CSV table of C-alpha atoms in Angstrom, one decimal:
chain,number,residue,atom,x,y,z
A,27,MET,CA,206.2,-80.8,14.7
A,28,VAL,CA,204.2,-78.9,12.1
A,29,ASN,CA,205.5,-79.0,8.5
A,30,GLY,CA,208.9,-80.0,9.8
A,31,ARG,CA,209.1,-77.1,12.3
A,32,LYS,CA,208.7,-77.0,16.0
A,33,HIS,CA,205.7,-74.8,16.8
A,34,PRO,CA,204.9,-72.9,20.0
A,35,ILE,CA,201.6,-74.5,21.0
A,36,TYR,CA,203.2,-76.3,23.9
A,37,THR,CA,203.7,-72.9,25.5
A,38,LEU,CA,199.9,-72.9,26.2
A,39,SER,CA,200.6,-75.7,28.6
A,40,LEU,CA,202.2,-73.3,31.1
A,41,ALA,CA,198.8,-71.6,31.5
A,42,VAL,CA,197.1,-74.9,31.8
A,43,LEU,CA,199.6,-76.0,34.4
A,44,LEU,CA,199.2,-72.7,36.3
A,45,LEU,CA,195.4,-72.8,36.4
A,46,GLY,CA,194.4,-76.4,36.0
A,47,ILE,CA,196.7,-78.6,37.9
A,48,ASN,CA,196.4,-78.5,41.7
A,49,PRO,CA,198.8,-80.2,44.2
A,50,ALA,CA,197.4,-83.4,45.6
A,51,TRP,CA,197.3,-82.1,49.2
A,52,PRO,CA,195.7,-84.7,51.6
A,53,VAL,CA,192.2,-83.7,52.5
A,54,GLU,CA,191.0,-84.2,56.1
A,55,LEU,CA,187.7,-86.1,56.1
A,56,ASP,CA,184.8,-84.9,58.2
A,57,ALA,CA,184.2,-87.7,60.7
A,58,VAL,CA,180.5,-88.5,61.5
A,59,THR,CA,178.6,-91.4,62.9
A,60,LEU,CA,175.5,-93.2,61.5
A,61,GLN,CA,173.4,-95.1,64.1
A,62,LEU,CA,171.5,-98.1,62.6
A,63,LYS,CA,168.2,-99.3,64.0
A,64,TRP,CA,169.2,-102.9,64.1
A,65,LYS,CA,172.1,-105.3,63.6
A,66,HIS,CA,174.2,-105.4,60.3
A,67,GLN,CA,172.1,-107.0,57.5
A,68,PHE,CA,171.0,-106.1,54.0
A,69,GLN,CA,168.3,-103.8,55.4
A,70,PHE,CA,171.1,-101.2,55.6
A,71,ALA,CA,172.8,-102.1,52.3
A,72,GLY,CA,172.9,-98.6,50.9
A,73,TYR,CA,174.9,-97.2,53.7
A,74,TYR,CA,177.5,-100.0,53.4
A,75,ALA,CA,177.7,-99.4,49.6
A,76,ALA,CA,178.2,-95.7,50.2
A,77,LYS,CA,181.1,-96.4,52.5
A,78,GLU,CA,182.8,-99.3,50.8
A,79,LYS,CA,182.5,-97.9,47.3
A,80,GLY,CA,184.0,-94.6,48.4
A,81,PHE,CA,180.9,-92.4,47.9
A,82,TYR,CA,181.2,-91.0,51.4
A,83,GLN,CA,184.9,-90.4,51.1
A,84,GLU,CA,184.3,-88.6,47.7
A,85,ALA,CA,181.8,-86.4,49.6
A,86,GLY,CA,184.5,-85.5,52.2
A,87,LEU,CA,183.1,-87.8,54.9
A,88,ASP,CA,184.5,-90.5,57.1
A,89,VAL,CA,181.3,-92.3,58.2
A,90,ALA,CA,181.3,-94.8,61.1
A,91,ILE,CA,178.3,-97.1,60.8
A,92,ILE,CA,177.2,-98.4,64.2
A,93,GLU,CA,174.8,-101.3,64.5
A,94,ALA,CA,172.1,-101.3,67.2
A,95,ALA,CA,171.5,-103.8,70.0
A,96,PRO,CA,168.2,-104.6,71.8
A,97,GLY,CA,167.2,-101.6,73.8
A,98,VAL,CA,169.2,-99.0,71.8
A,99,ASP,CA,167.0,-96.2,70.4
A,100,PRO,CA,168.7,-94.7,67.3
A,101,THR,CA,166.8,-91.4,67.8
A,102,GLN,CA,168.1,-91.0,71.3
A,103,GLU,CA,171.6,-91.7,70.1
A,104,VAL,CA,171.4,-88.9,67.7
A,105,LEU,CA,169.7,-86.5,70.2
A,106,ALA,CA,172.4,-87.3,72.7
A,107,GLY,CA,175.1,-86.4,70.1
A,108,ARG,CA,176.6,-89.8,70.0
A,109,ALA,CA,175.7,-90.0,66.3
A,110,GLN,CA,175.0,-87.2,63.8
A,111,PHE,CA,172.7,-89.3,61.6
A,112,GLY,CA,170.3,-92.2,62.3
A,113,VAL,CA,168.0,-94.7,60.7
A,114,GLY,CA,164.5,-94.4,62.0
A,115,THR,CA,160.8,-95.2,61.4
A,116,SER,CA,157.7,-93.1,60.8
A,117,GLU,CA,157.5,-92.6,64.5
A,118,LEU,CA,159.8,-89.7,64.0
A,119,VAL,CA,156.6,-87.7,63.5
A,120,LEU,CA,155.7,-88.4,67.2
A,121,ARG,CA,159.2,-87.4,68.3
A,122,ARG,CA,158.9,-84.2,66.4
A,123,TYR,CA,155.6,-83.4,68.0
A,124,ARG,CA,157.1,-84.1,71.5
A,125,GLY,CA,159.7,-81.4,70.8
A,126,ASP,CA,162.7,-83.4,69.5
A,127,PRO,CA,164.2,-81.4,66.6
A,128,VAL,CA,164.5,-84.4,64.2
A,129,VAL,CA,164.6,-83.9,60.4
A,130,VAL,CA,164.0,-86.7,57.9
A,131,LEU,CA,166.5,-86.6,55.0
A,132,GLY,CA,165.0,-89.3,52.9
A,133,VAL,CA,162.8,-92.4,52.8
A,134,ILE,CA,164.2,-95.8,51.9
A,135,PHE,CA,161.2,-98.2,52.0
A,136,GLN,CA,158.1,-96.8,50.2
A,137,HIS,CA,156.0,-99.3,52.2
A,138,SER,CA,156.6,-100.5,55.7
A,139,PRO,CA,158.1,-104.0,56.0
A,140,LEU,CA,156.2,-104.6,59.3
A,141,SER,CA,153.5,-107.3,59.4
A,142,LEU,CA,151.9,-109.6,61.9
A,143,ILE,CA,152.3,-113.3,61.3
A,144,THR,CA,150.7,-116.5,62.7
A,145,LEU,CA,151.4,-120.1,61.9
A,146,ALA,CA,148.9,-121.7,59.6
A,147,LYS,CA,148.5,-124.6,62.0
A,148,SER,CA,147.3,-122.2,64.8
A,149,GLY,CA,144.0,-121.7,62.9
A,150,ILE,CA,144.4,-117.9,63.2
A,151,ASP,CA,143.7,-117.1,59.6
A,152,ASN,CA,141.7,-113.9,60.3
A,153,ILE,CA,142.9,-110.8,62.1
A,154,HIS,CA,139.8,-110.8,64.3
A,155,LYS,CA,140.8,-114.3,65.7
A,156,LEU,CA,143.6,-112.5,67.7
A,157,VAL,CA,141.1,-111.6,70.4
A,158,ASP,CA,142.4,-112.8,73.8
A,159,ARG,CA,145.6,-114.2,72.1
A,160,LYS,CA,149.2,-113.6,73.1
A,161,VAL,CA,150.7,-111.1,70.6
A,162,MET,CA,154.3,-109.8,70.4
A,163,ILE,CA,154.6,-106.3,68.8
A,164,GLU,CA,158.1,-104.7,68.8
A,165,PRO,CA,158.6,-101.1,69.8
A,166,GLY,CA,158.2,-98.5,67.0
A,167,SER,CA,155.4,-100.5,65.3
A,168,SER,CA,152.7,-97.8,65.3
A,169,GLU,CA,151.4,-98.9,61.9
A,170,LEU,CA,150.5,-102.3,63.4
A,171,PHE,CA,148.6,-100.7,66.2
A,172,ALA,CA,146.9,-98.4,63.7
A,173,TYR,CA,145.9,-101.4,61.7
A,174,LEU,CA,144.4,-103.2,64.7
A,175,PHE,CA,142.6,-100.0,65.7
A,176,GLN,CA,141.2,-99.7,62.2
A,177,GLU,CA,139.9,-103.3,62.6
A,178,GLY,CA,138.1,-102.3,65.8
A,179,PHE,CA,140.7,-103.6,68.4
A,180,THR,CA,141.7,-102.0,71.6
A,181,GLN,CA,144.9,-102.9,73.5
A,182,LYS,CA,142.7,-104.9,75.9
A,183,ALA,CA,141.4,-107.1,73.1
A,184,PHE,CA,144.6,-109.1,73.1
A,185,ASN,CA,147.4,-110.1,75.4
A,186,LEU,CA,150.3,-107.9,74.5
A,187,GLN,CA,153.7,-109.5,75.3
A,188,HIS,CA,157.2,-108.1,75.4
A,189,HIS,CA,158.8,-108.8,72.1
A,190,SER,CA,161.7,-111.3,72.5
A,191,LEU,CA,163.0,-110.8,68.9
A,192,ASP,CA,163.2,-114.6,68.8
A,193,ILE,CA,161.1,-116.3,66.1
A,194,ASN,CA,161.3,-119.6,68.1
A,195,ASP,CA,158.7,-118.1,70.6
A,196,LEU,CA,156.2,-118.3,67.7
A,197,LEU,CA,157.4,-121.7,66.5
A,198,SER,CA,157.2,-123.2,69.9
A,199,GLY,CA,153.6,-121.9,70.5
A,200,LYS,CA,154.7,-119.7,73.4
A,201,ILE,CA,152.9,-116.8,71.6
A,202,ASP,CA,150.2,-116.8,68.9
A,203,ALA,CA,151.2,-113.9,66.7
A,204,MET,CA,154.4,-111.9,66.2
A,205,SER,CA,155.4,-108.7,64.4
A,206,VAL,CA,158.1,-109.3,61.9
A,207,TYR,CA,160.0,-107.6,59.1
A,208,VAL,CA,158.8,-109.4,55.9
A,209,THR,CA,162.4,-108.8,54.6
A,210,ASP,CA,163.9,-110.9,57.4
A,211,GLU,CA,162.1,-113.4,59.6
A,212,LEU,CA,160.0,-114.9,56.8
A,213,TYR,CA,163.2,-116.4,55.4
A,214,LEU,CA,163.5,-118.6,58.4
A,215,LEU,CA,159.9,-119.9,58.0
A,216,ASP,CA,160.4,-120.5,54.3
A,217,GLN,CA,163.6,-122.5,55.0
A,218,GLN,CA,161.6,-124.7,57.4
A,219,ARG,CA,158.7,-124.9,54.9
A,220,LEU,CA,156.3,-123.7,57.5
A,221,ALA,CA,153.0,-122.3,56.3
A,222,TYR,CA,152.0,-119.0,57.9
A,223,ASN,CA,149.4,-116.2,57.7
A,224,GLN,CA,150.5,-112.7,57.1
A,225,PHE,CA,148.6,-109.6,58.1
A,226,SER,CA,149.9,-106.3,56.7
A,227,PRO,CA,148.6,-102.8,57.7
A,228,ARG,CA,148.1,-102.2,54.0
A,229,MET,CA,145.2,-104.7,54.1
A,230,SER,CA,143.3,-102.0,56.0
A,231,GLY,CA,144.6,-98.9,54.1
A,232,ILE,CA,147.4,-98.1,56.5
A,233,ASP,CA,150.4,-97.4,54.3
A,234,PHE,CA,153.3,-96.0,56.3
A,235,TYR,CA,156.8,-95.4,55.0
A,236,GLY,CA,159.5,-97.9,56.2
A,237,ASP,CA,163.1,-97.1,57.1
A,238,ASN,CA,164.3,-93.5,56.7
A,239,PHE,CA,167.4,-91.7,57.6
A,240,PHE,CA,167.4,-88.5,59.7
A,241,THR,CA,169.4,-85.9,61.5
A,242,LEU,CA,168.8,-82.9,63.8
A,243,GLU,CA,167.9,-79.3,63.0
A,244,SER,CA,171.2,-78.2,64.6
A,245,GLN,CA,173.1,-80.3,62.1
A,246,LEU,CA,171.3,-78.5,59.2
A,247,GLU,CA,172.0,-75.1,60.8
A,248,GLU,CA,175.6,-75.6,61.7
A,249,HIS,CA,176.7,-78.0,59.0
A,250,PRO,CA,174.4,-77.6,55.9
A,251,GLN,CA,177.1,-78.9,53.5
A,252,ARG,CA,177.8,-81.9,55.6
A,253,VAL,CA,174.1,-82.9,55.7
A,254,LYS,CA,173.7,-82.4,51.9
A,255,ALA,CA,176.9,-84.3,51.2
A,256,PHE,CA,175.8,-87.2,53.5
A,257,ARG,CA,172.3,-87.3,51.9
A,258,GLU,CA,173.6,-87.3,48.3
A,259,ALA,CA,176.3,-90.0,49.0
A,260,THR,CA,173.8,-92.1,50.9
A,261,LEU,CA,171.3,-92.1,48.1
A,262,ARG,CA,174.1,-92.9,45.6
A,263,GLY,CA,174.9,-95.8,47.8
A,264,TRP,CA,171.3,-97.1,47.8
A,265,ARG,CA,171.1,-96.8,44.0
A,266,TYR,CA,174.3,-98.8,43.7
A,267,ALA,CA,173.2,-101.4,46.3
A,268,MET,CA,169.9,-102.1,44.6
A,269,GLN,CA,171.5,-102.3,41.2
A,270,ASN,CA,174.2,-104.7,42.4
A,271,PRO,CA,172.6,-106.7,45.2
A,272,ASP,CA,174.8,-109.8,44.9
A,273,GLU,CA,178.0,-107.7,45.3
A,274,ILE,CA,176.7,-106.0,48.4
A,275,VAL,CA,175.5,-109.3,49.8
A,276,ARG,CA,179.0,-110.6,49.6
A,277,LEU,CA,180.4,-107.3,51.0
A,278,ILE,CA,178.1,-107.5,54.1
A,279,TYR,CA,178.9,-111.2,54.7
A,280,GLY,CA,182.6,-110.6,54.3
A,281,ARG,CA,183.1,-107.3,56.2
A,282,TYR,CA,180.2,-106.7,58.5
A,283,SER,CA,178.4,-109.8,59.7
A,284,GLN,CA,177.9,-113.5,59.1
A,285,ARG,CA,174.9,-113.5,61.4
A,286,HIS,CA,172.8,-114.1,58.3
A,287,SER,CA,173.8,-116.6,55.6
A,288,ILE,CA,174.3,-115.6,52.0
A,289,GLY,CA,170.9,-117.0,51.2
A,290,HIS,CA,169.3,-115.0,54.0
A,291,LEU,CA,170.9,-111.8,52.8
A,292,GLN,CA,169.7,-112.5,49.2
A,293,PHE,CA,166.2,-113.1,50.5
A,294,GLU,CA,166.3,-109.7,52.2
A,295,ALA,CA,167.5,-108.0,49.0
A,296,LYS,CA,164.7,-109.5,46.9
A,297,ALA,CA,162.0,-108.6,49.5
A,298,MET,CA,163.3,-105.1,49.9
A,299,TYR,CA,163.2,-104.6,46.1
A,300,GLU,CA,159.4,-105.0,46.3
A,301,LEU,CA,159.1,-102.5,49.1
A,302,MET,CA,161.4,-99.9,47.5
A,303,GLN,CA,160.4,-100.2,43.9
A,304,PRO,CA,163.7,-98.7,42.8
A,305,GLU,CA,162.8,-99.2,39.1
A,306,LEU,CA,159.9,-96.7,39.5
A,307,ILE,CA,160.9,-94.5,42.5
A,308,ASP,CA,164.3,-93.0,43.2
A,309,PRO,CA,165.7,-94.0,46.6
A,310,GLY,CA,165.1,-91.3,49.1
A,311,TYR,CA,161.9,-90.0,47.5
A,312,MET,CA,159.2,-88.9,50.0
A,313,ASN,CA,155.9,-87.1,49.5
A,314,VAL,CA,154.6,-84.5,52.0
A,315,GLY,CA,151.1,-85.9,51.4
A,316,ARG,CA,152.1,-89.4,52.5
A,317,TRP,CA,153.7,-88.0,55.6
A,318,GLN,CA,150.6,-86.0,56.3
A,319,HIS,CA,148.5,-89.2,56.0
A,320,ILE,CA,150.8,-90.8,58.6
A,321,ALA,CA,150.3,-87.9,60.9
A,322,GLN,CA,146.5,-88.1,60.4
A,323,THR,CA,146.6,-91.8,61.3
A,324,TYR,CA,148.5,-91.0,64.5
A,325,TYR,CA,145.7,-88.4,65.2
A,326,GLN,CA,143.1,-91.2,64.9
A,327,LEU,CA,145.2,-93.1,67.5
A,328,GLY,CA,145.0,-90.1,69.8
A,329,LEU,CA,148.8,-89.5,69.6
A,330,LEU,CA,148.8,-86.3,67.6
A,331,PRO,CA,146.6,-83.2,67.3
A,332,GLU,CA,144.3,-83.2,64.3
A,333,HIS,CA,146.2,-80.6,62.2
A,334,PHE,CA,149.8,-81.4,63.0
A,335,ASN,CA,152.0,-80.0,60.1
A,336,VAL,CA,154.8,-82.3,59.0
A,337,ASP,CA,156.6,-79.7,56.7
A,338,ALA,CA,159.1,-78.6,59.3
A,339,MET,CA,160.5,-82.1,59.9
A,340,LEU,CA,161.1,-82.9,56.2
A,341,TYR,CA,164.3,-81.9,54.3
A,342,PHE,CA,164.1,-81.2,50.6
A,343,PRO,CA,167.2,-79.9,48.9
A,344,SER,CA,166.6,-76.5,47.3
A,345,ASN,CA,166.4,-77.3,43.6
A,346,LYS,CA,166.5,-73.6,42.7
A,347,LEU,CA,169.6,-73.2,44.9
A,348,ASP,CA,171.3,-76.2,43.3
A,349,LEU,CA,170.4,-74.9,39.8
A,350,LYS,CA,171.8,-71.5,40.7
A,351,LYS,CA,175.1,-73.0,42.0
A,352,LEU,CA,175.3,-75.2,38.8
A,353,GLN,CA,174.9,-72.1,36.6
A,354,THR,CA,177.4,-70.2,38.6
A,355,THR,CA,179.9,-73.0,38.3
A,356,LEU,CA,179.4,-73.1,34.5
A,357,TYR,CA,179.9,-69.4,34.3
A,358,TYR,CA,183.1,-69.5,36.3
A,359,THR,CA,184.3,-72.5,34.2
A,360,ALA,CA,183.7,-70.5,31.1
A,361,GLY,CA,185.6,-67.6,32.6
A,362,GLY,CA,188.4,-69.9,33.4
A,363,LEU,CA,188.6,-71.1,29.9
A,364,SER,CA,188.7,-67.5,28.6
A,365,LEU,CA,191.5,-66.7,31.0
A,366,LEU,CA,193.4,-69.7,29.8
A,367,ALA,CA,193.1,-68.4,26.3
A,368,ILE,CA,194.3,-64.9,27.2
A,369,LEU,CA,197.3,-66.2,29.2
A,370,SER,CA,198.2,-68.5,26.3
A,371,ILE,CA,198.3,-65.5,23.9
A,372,VAL,CA,200.4,-63.5,26.3
A,373,LEU,CA,202.8,-66.4,26.6
A,374,LEU,CA,203.0,-66.8,22.9
A,375,ARG,CA,204.0,-63.2,22.4
A,376,PHE,CA,206.9,-63.7,24.8
A,377,TYR,CA,207.9,-67.0,23.2
A,378,ARG,CA,210.7,-65.6,21.1
A,379,SER,CA,212.3,-63.8,24.1
A,380,VAL,CA,212.1,-66.7,26.6
A,381,ARG,CA,214.0,-70.0,26.1
A,382,ILE,CA,212.0,-72.9,27.6
A,383,ASN,CA,212.8,-76.6,27.5
A,384,GLU,CA,210.5,-77.9,24.8
A,385,SER,CA,210.3,-81.4,26.2
A,386,ARG,CA,208.9,-80.1,29.4
A,387,LEU,CA,206.3,-78.0,27.5
A,388,LYS,CA,205.3,-81.1,25.5
A,389,THR,CA,204.8,-83.0,28.8
A,390,MET,CA,202.6,-80.3,30.2
A,391,PHE,CA,200.6,-80.2,27.0
A,392,ASP,CA,200.1,-83.9,26.8
A,393,HIS,CA,199.0,-84.1,30.5
A,394,ALA,CA,196.9,-81.0,30.7
A,395,PRO,CA,193.6,-81.6,32.6
A,396,LEU,CA,191.4,-80.6,29.6
A,397,SER,CA,191.3,-81.6,25.9
A,398,LEU,CA,193.8,-79.5,23.9
A,399,ILE,CA,193.7,-79.8,20.1
A,400,VAL,CA,195.8,-77.9,17.6
A,401,LEU,CA,194.4,-77.1,14.1
A,402,ASP,CA,196.3,-75.8,11.1
A,403,ASP,CA,194.9,-73.3,8.6
A,404,GLN,CA,192.9,-76.1,6.9
A,405,ASN,CA,191.5,-77.3,10.2
A,406,ARG,CA,193.5,-80.4,10.2
A,407,ILE,CA,194.5,-81.8,13.5
A,408,GLN,CA,198.2,-81.2,14.3
A,409,GLY,CA,198.1,-81.6,18.1
A,410,TRP,CA,196.1,-83.9,20.3
A,411,ASN,CA,196.8,-84.4,24.0
A,412,ALA,CA,196.0,-87.3,26.4
A,413,GLU,CA,192.8,-85.8,27.7
A,414,ALA,CA,191.5,-85.5,24.1
A,415,GLU,CA,192.2,-89.2,23.7
A,416,LYS,CA,190.1,-90.0,26.8
A,417,THR,CA,187.3,-87.7,25.8
A,418,PHE,CA,187.0,-88.6,22.1
A,419,LEU,CA,188.5,-92.1,22.2
A,420,TRP,CA,190.8,-91.4,19.3
A,421,SER,CA,194.5,-91.9,19.8
A,422,ALA,CA,196.9,-89.2,18.6
A,423,GLU,CA,198.5,-91.6,16.2
A,424,ASP,CA,195.2,-92.4,14.5
A,425,ILE,CA,193.8,-88.8,14.3
A,426,LEU,CA,196.7,-86.5,13.6
A,427,GLY,CA,196.4,-85.1,10.1
A,428,LYS,CA,192.7,-85.7,9.9
A,429,SER,CA,190.1,-82.9,9.6
A,430,ILE,CA,188.5,-81.8,12.8
A,431,THR,CA,185.1,-82.7,11.2
A,432,VAL,CA,185.8,-86.4,12.1
A,433,ILE,CA,184.5,-85.6,15.6
A,434,ILE,CA,181.7,-83.4,14.4
A,435,PRO,CA,178.2,-84.7,13.4
A,436,PRO,CA,177.2,-83.7,9.9
A,437,PRO,CA,174.2,-81.6,11.0
A,438,VAL,CA,176.4,-79.2,13.0
A,439,ARG,CA,179.5,-79.1,10.7
A,440,PRO,CA,178.5,-75.9,8.8
A,441,GLU,CA,178.0,-74.1,12.1
A,442,VAL,CA,181.4,-75.3,13.5
A,443,GLU,CA,183.2,-74.5,10.2
A,444,GLU,CA,181.8,-71.0,10.4
A,445,VAL,CA,183.1,-70.5,13.9
A,446,LEU,CA,186.6,-71.7,12.9
A,447,ALA,CA,186.6,-69.5,9.8
A,448,ALA,CA,185.9,-66.5,12.0
A,449,VAL,CA,188.7,-67.4,14.4
A,450,HIS,CA,191.1,-67.7,11.4
A,451,ALA,CA,190.0,-64.5,9.7
A,452,GLU,CA,189.2,-62.2,12.6
A,453,ARG,CA,191.9,-63.4,14.9
A,454,THR,CA,189.4,-63.5,17.7
A,455,ILE,CA,188.6,-66.0,20.6
A,456,VAL,CA,185.3,-67.7,20.2
A,457,ARG,CA,183.5,-69.9,22.8
A,458,HIS,CA,180.6,-72.1,21.8
A,459,GLU,CA,178.9,-75.5,22.5
A,460,ASN,CA,178.2,-78.2,20.1
A,461,THR,CA,177.6,-82.0,19.8
A,462,ASN,CA,180.6,-84.2,19.1
A,463,ILE,CA,181.1,-87.8,18.1
A,464,LYS,CA,183.4,-90.1,19.9
A,465,ARG,CA,185.2,-92.8,18.0
A,466,ASP,CA,182.7,-95.5,19.2
A,467,GLY,CA,179.8,-93.4,17.8
A,468,THR,CA,178.6,-92.0,21.1
A,469,GLU,CA,177.5,-88.4,21.0
A,470,ILE,CA,178.5,-86.0,23.7
A,471,LEU,CA,178.0,-82.3,24.3
A,472,CYS,CA,181.2,-80.2,24.6
A,473,GLU,CA,182.1,-76.7,25.5
A,474,TRP,CA,184.8,-75.3,23.2
A,475,LEU,CA,187.1,-72.3,23.4
A,476,ASN,CA,189.0,-71.6,20.2
A,477,ALA,CA,192.0,-69.2,20.2
A,478,PRO,CA,194.1,-68.1,17.2
A,479,PHE,CA,197.9,-67.9,17.1
A,480,LYS,CA,200.7,-67.8,14.6
A,481,GLY,CA,203.6,-70.3,14.1
A,482,LYS,CA,207.1,-69.6,15.4
A,483,HIS,CA,208.0,-67.6,12.3
A,484,ASP,CA,204.5,-66.2,11.7
A,485,GLN,CA,204.3,-68.2,8.5
A,486,SER,CA,201.3,-70.4,9.5
A,487,SER,CA,198.0,-69.8,11.2
A,488,PHE,CA,196.9,-72.2,13.9
A,489,ILE,CA,194.0,-72.5,16.3
A,490,ILE,CA,194.3,-74.0,19.8
A,491,CYS,CA,191.0,-75.6,20.7
A,492,MET,CA,190.2,-76.3,24.4
A,493,ALA,CA,187.3,-78.7,24.9
A,494,ARG,CA,185.4,-79.9,28.0
A,495,ASP,CA,182.7,-82.6,28.0
A,496,ILE,CA,179.6,-81.0,29.6
A,497,THR,CA,177.1,-83.7,28.9
A,498,GLU,CA,176.6,-84.7,32.5
A,499,ALA,CA,176.5,-81.0,33.6
A,500,LYS,CA,173.7,-80.2,31.1
A,501,HIS,CA,171.9,-83.4,32.1
A,502,LEU,CA,172.1,-82.3,35.8
A,503,GLU,CA,170.9,-78.8,34.9
A,504,GLN,CA,167.9,-80.2,33.0
A,505,LYS,CA,167.2,-82.6,35.9
A,506,LEU,CA,167.3,-79.8,38.4
A,507,GLU,CA,165.0,-77.6,36.3
A,508,ARG,CA,162.5,-80.5,36.0
A,509,ALA,CA,162.7,-81.3,39.7
A,510,ALA,CA,161.9,-77.7,40.4
A,511,HIS,CA,158.7,-77.8,38.4
A,512,TYR,CA,157.5,-81.4,38.2
A,513,ASP,CA,156.7,-84.1,40.8
A,514,SER,CA,159.3,-86.9,40.4
A,515,LEU,CA,156.8,-89.7,41.1
A,516,THR,CA,153.9,-88.7,38.9
A,517,SER,CA,155.7,-86.4,36.4
A,518,LEU,CA,152.9,-83.9,36.8
A,519,PRO,CA,153.5,-80.2,37.1
A,520,ASN,CA,153.9,-79.1,40.7
A,521,ARG,CA,152.6,-76.0,42.3
A,522,THR,CA,155.6,-73.9,41.5
A,523,LEU,CA,155.1,-74.4,37.7
A,524,VAL,CA,151.4,-74.0,37.9
A,525,PHE,CA,151.6,-70.7,39.8
A,526,ASN,CA,154.3,-69.5,37.4
A,527,GLU,CA,152.1,-70.3,34.4
A,528,LEU,CA,149.1,-68.6,36.0
A,529,LYS,CA,151.2,-65.5,36.6
A,530,ARG,CA,152.4,-65.6,33.0
A,531,ALA,CA,148.8,-65.9,31.8
A,532,ASP,CA,147.7,-62.9,34.0
A,533,GLY,CA,150.6,-60.9,32.6
A,534,ARG,CA,152.3,-60.5,35.9
């Protein structure tokens, strides 16, 4: 109702219904398998979070997470096609050199969790006291061999034993030193209050990445969107897991495995936080220089040629491509809003000649998938749908009759009033962006499309405003722009930006 009369604004809802509301057809998820490198525990928290919080499903994926058993090689499982994605170590560099088309999608541990430990009572408090001792080093522990090599050892300097994966072999004195994950086995020693010595490769300048997740070149070539979706959902899961460790601990214990106690899982989470540094480094971040350092270390071990290039085995999403897609999406959205306005005007012209059930029109208006606001000739709010309530946090009951300026910050009011005046006077459709204020004081950026129309008897002038919150889209656009030109760890300009600036300086 406007001034006691029914007005035709609800007619616009037909256009909204035609363009904006899609049938909820069931979507078939893309089934893929992720092969872990060990049994279920907090070490793989991000993957569980991505699955159980629905991030994989939102990305169109149905992910089966398979735990490993002793003797299972996750890389071989992926190469054999039994899994499309796997969790690996820095030894993927060696697999790549040997001809396996593996591609690393992201790094989880910025520092390797592998260390050698000895019991304090053994007297082995110096790495060089391992000479002629029995040592267990598990497969895939190249950084430990590099560490020993750096300290002057050869494999003949100590008695290398098959790794039993049983800490009791160290506790019973069956062996003198054992490789462990500092996120895992140290919990058992702490619980028994046993003093131990820890020898980390970082003590000798060997700083490998820890767990990463990977796929094959064939997956990238045949299913690029699947790979991208899996990567993005996985990293989203890792961010969630490290921000909500207690929740994910309970999830793992309740749904995946009770092999580790709640306390053990919590210990893992805390130890992993130190290795990941999520408050400083976004999960998944990897640096080509670090990988090249790893390759150089393998060269010193005689496992790689001196100048092995790691670039081909690393996956970095194309920031420019993502930015281009984002811009295209924004353009299409703007075009869609314009089309909505045009259709609404066409429908308004036919309003007098077509009888439509007004209650149905009101229902469509109220439940349209974008904010719809009706302004009278004084820019007072006469219509306010459910989406507008969600966007601006004002109920229709509280805001009807108020000036539109209630949701516009004072600094931009003159600009917005000028736009609305032009719509009223020139009977033209105007699209613009401006900052708005929600009822709780939060500022958001909205894209607006304002279309003029007359009342049912052409006695009043109204504006139908269509609004869309683009705060996150703008933030993503800025993030992609920054990612394209700055290193995300150091915040320093990358080569692309430097070269662009040099070209600009040269006038090219």
